[in-house]
Amino acid sequence: MPEESDVVDALSNLKPLSLHVPEPKFRPGDAVDFAEVAVPAAGSVRRPDTLAPAQDFTDLAYTMVRVLDEDAQAVGPWNPQLSPDRLRRMLRDMAMVRAFDERMFRAQRQGKTSFYMKSLGEEAVAVAAAHALDDEDMCFPSYRQQGLLIARGCPLVDMMNQIYSNTGDKLQGKQLPIMYSEKRFGFFSISGNLTTQYPQAVGWAMASASKGDTRIAATWCGEGSTAEGDFHSALTFATVYRAPVIFNVVNNQWAISSFSGFAGAEATTFAARAIGYGIAGLRVDGNDALAVYAATAWAAERARTNAGPTLIEHFTYRAEGHSTSDDPTQYRSAGEPTAWPLGDPIRRLKDHLIAIGEWDEDRQAAMDREVAEAVKTAQKDAEKNGILGHGLHQPLDTLFDGVFEEMPWHLREQRQQMLDEETASGRPWARK
Amino acid sequence: MNMIQAINSAMDVTMARDPSIVVMGEDVGYFGGVFRATAGLQKKYGKTRVFDTPITECGIIGVAVGMGAYGLRPVPEIQFADYIYPALDQLVSEAARLRYRSGGEFTAPLTVRSPFGGGIFGGQTHSQSPEGIFTHVSGVKTVIPSTPYDAKGLLIAAIEDNDPVIFFEPKRIYNGPFNGHWDRPAENWSKHPGGAVPEGYYKIPLGKANVVREGEAVTMLAYGTMVHVCAQVVADTGVDAEIVDLRTLVPLDIETIEASVKKTGRCMIVHEATRTSGFGAELAALVQERCFYHLEAPVERVTGFDTPYPHSLEWAYFPGPVRIGQALKKILKD
């Protein structure tokens, strides 16, 4: 039995505890040097069998699957060997996403809508995944996967109608801009609450499996929201029931103003989270459309053969502010987006197509003009249905529709109250 | 049947009719539930329709929402209502709003079953009555039965309803009606008319209250266990009260409430849940708004106290015969 004084002595030999609070490498005004970001050579990472047990993936969770090398050639075992046609379609979809983002961002600045979120620099994450999945597979996206909708052929004008909350908005102006719902394109209703879609995707996948279906589910969240409890519950459910689901963590380094260290990135990777759950984990160059495609196709095959879920960390960079309400110069160096070592996903795929002789700068310029024109035309069409800046476009009574399947008495009473208010105001809005 | 058997029967009857119904939750599968509510269902319907889950309430409800989006009709169980809070985000932000936010593209036809209420020495985390949290959320229905007959009919209606339903089961009356006299021998359902439960399919519509005793002197609005406590107090005191078992809190049967209070001129609200911002406050406000000129006395609320649910002090906390009796005297004095 040690004497009390011995214990005190032993403690006094220790340095006082200190609390570690993560801090990003660069703040506004700092010169940026990403030399510490480990970028393995393209083609250097092995491609395991899709049926391999989850514990065989530890090395893959700490490296990075890359296909496009410094010479813009597709190399290594993950090269998905896509046809030039497919590559060109992916390139065009990514360019369309960028053009769409650009135009809608400007529309927000012009007061045509209240809010927008770009996906600049992350176009490959959504577009290449959409190309690797079957159209019937169900996507549970976060708010930055507009590329899924565009790649799956959702009319731009429908997306814009939602952004403008106009008469063409099938969500009746009830949802914040970009919170799309497109069941016909396998795109689940977006919620503002982060990562709630993760267990929902697992449930959908479990339902598909229990019904003997062949469809799988895929879901996306940012690296910041992996800290949510739903992330843990989803991965637990997925491993327990071997659900046919693909978890995508889009690690774009920033959650609004918080760098990825506040989600735990200083100590490990997000792909490595999978290992503890017994889930296959891949870490992928998220700015390499071929790597994203290959990893998604691999995970889809794994899911479709009942071999279980996969978590894919897409290592990328959020090149813009978080949203139109955010100013990133307040918390990070303006040099970061251009210094990012993985480059621009569109430029990299373009360079690859040129390198293999299937594309050239003239065709690229023509395509850029064409997608810009398509976005502009869609915008004109959407604005015929009105813009948010012009006020309400929905029949007033729709406010109460869809709370329940059938409207209970208390909602009917409140609806009448609202209609009476509008009559009294002398400027009644349209009604059904 | 007792209430457990009635609830079990409701799931059995609906599962046999509709292959999209799945039952899930902690210990509900092989074991049949800690209260035996799902006993035998896994054996009968298989593991893909009745299955045990990991211990994660947010996961259970989140997964159920996804299953609903696929086209299944999940009936998740939360083992105790006291443990529903980790699932609040999925219930409030997701299930309740899915139809509204998606323009009807996606719906969440869940029925969340959960044992609730006190009177069993359950202490702080096996006794709570959190119905007021859910009645405050637009887009969910809240149902609380008071007899085995009602439990089965209401649960079948809830499962078949296309909106998310919170189905709170008063566990104090699983085995028999509880009259509030904790120091007297327990009763079982065999002697109570509410214990007569048909084997087959029937429904009790959501949103319809049940006048369990007609009377002229005062209206007592109650649900769950408190319906039986009220009935005993009325029998003990001889007061000619009208007892209305609300059965569904949202949507509420306002017509039955209004008719009763306008007839009696007095209204007493009784619930186990804590008082401040409890569902009783909503009821009192509605009665005041709609029956003001018929009221001969202030609306009385008899509720649990604004404290966490205690263990050894349970019968001092529980709104039993003494508290209800005194409130009756007060409301009838004016």
Tab-separated table of C-alpha atoms in Angstrom, chain A residues 70 151 206 209 271 323 355 422:
chain	number	residue	atom	x	y	z
A	70	GLU	CA	1.181	13.086	-64.150
A	151	ALA	CA	-25.482	13.022	-64.714
A	206	MET	CA	-31.821	-3.595	-46.168
A	209	ALA	CA	-32.066	-7.100	-49.794
A	271	ALA	CA	-11.640	5.503	-44.887
A	323	SER	CA	-22.473	28.503	-49.488
A	355	ALA	CA	-3.583	12.581	-74.125
A	422	GLU	CA	-54.776	37.516	-46.837
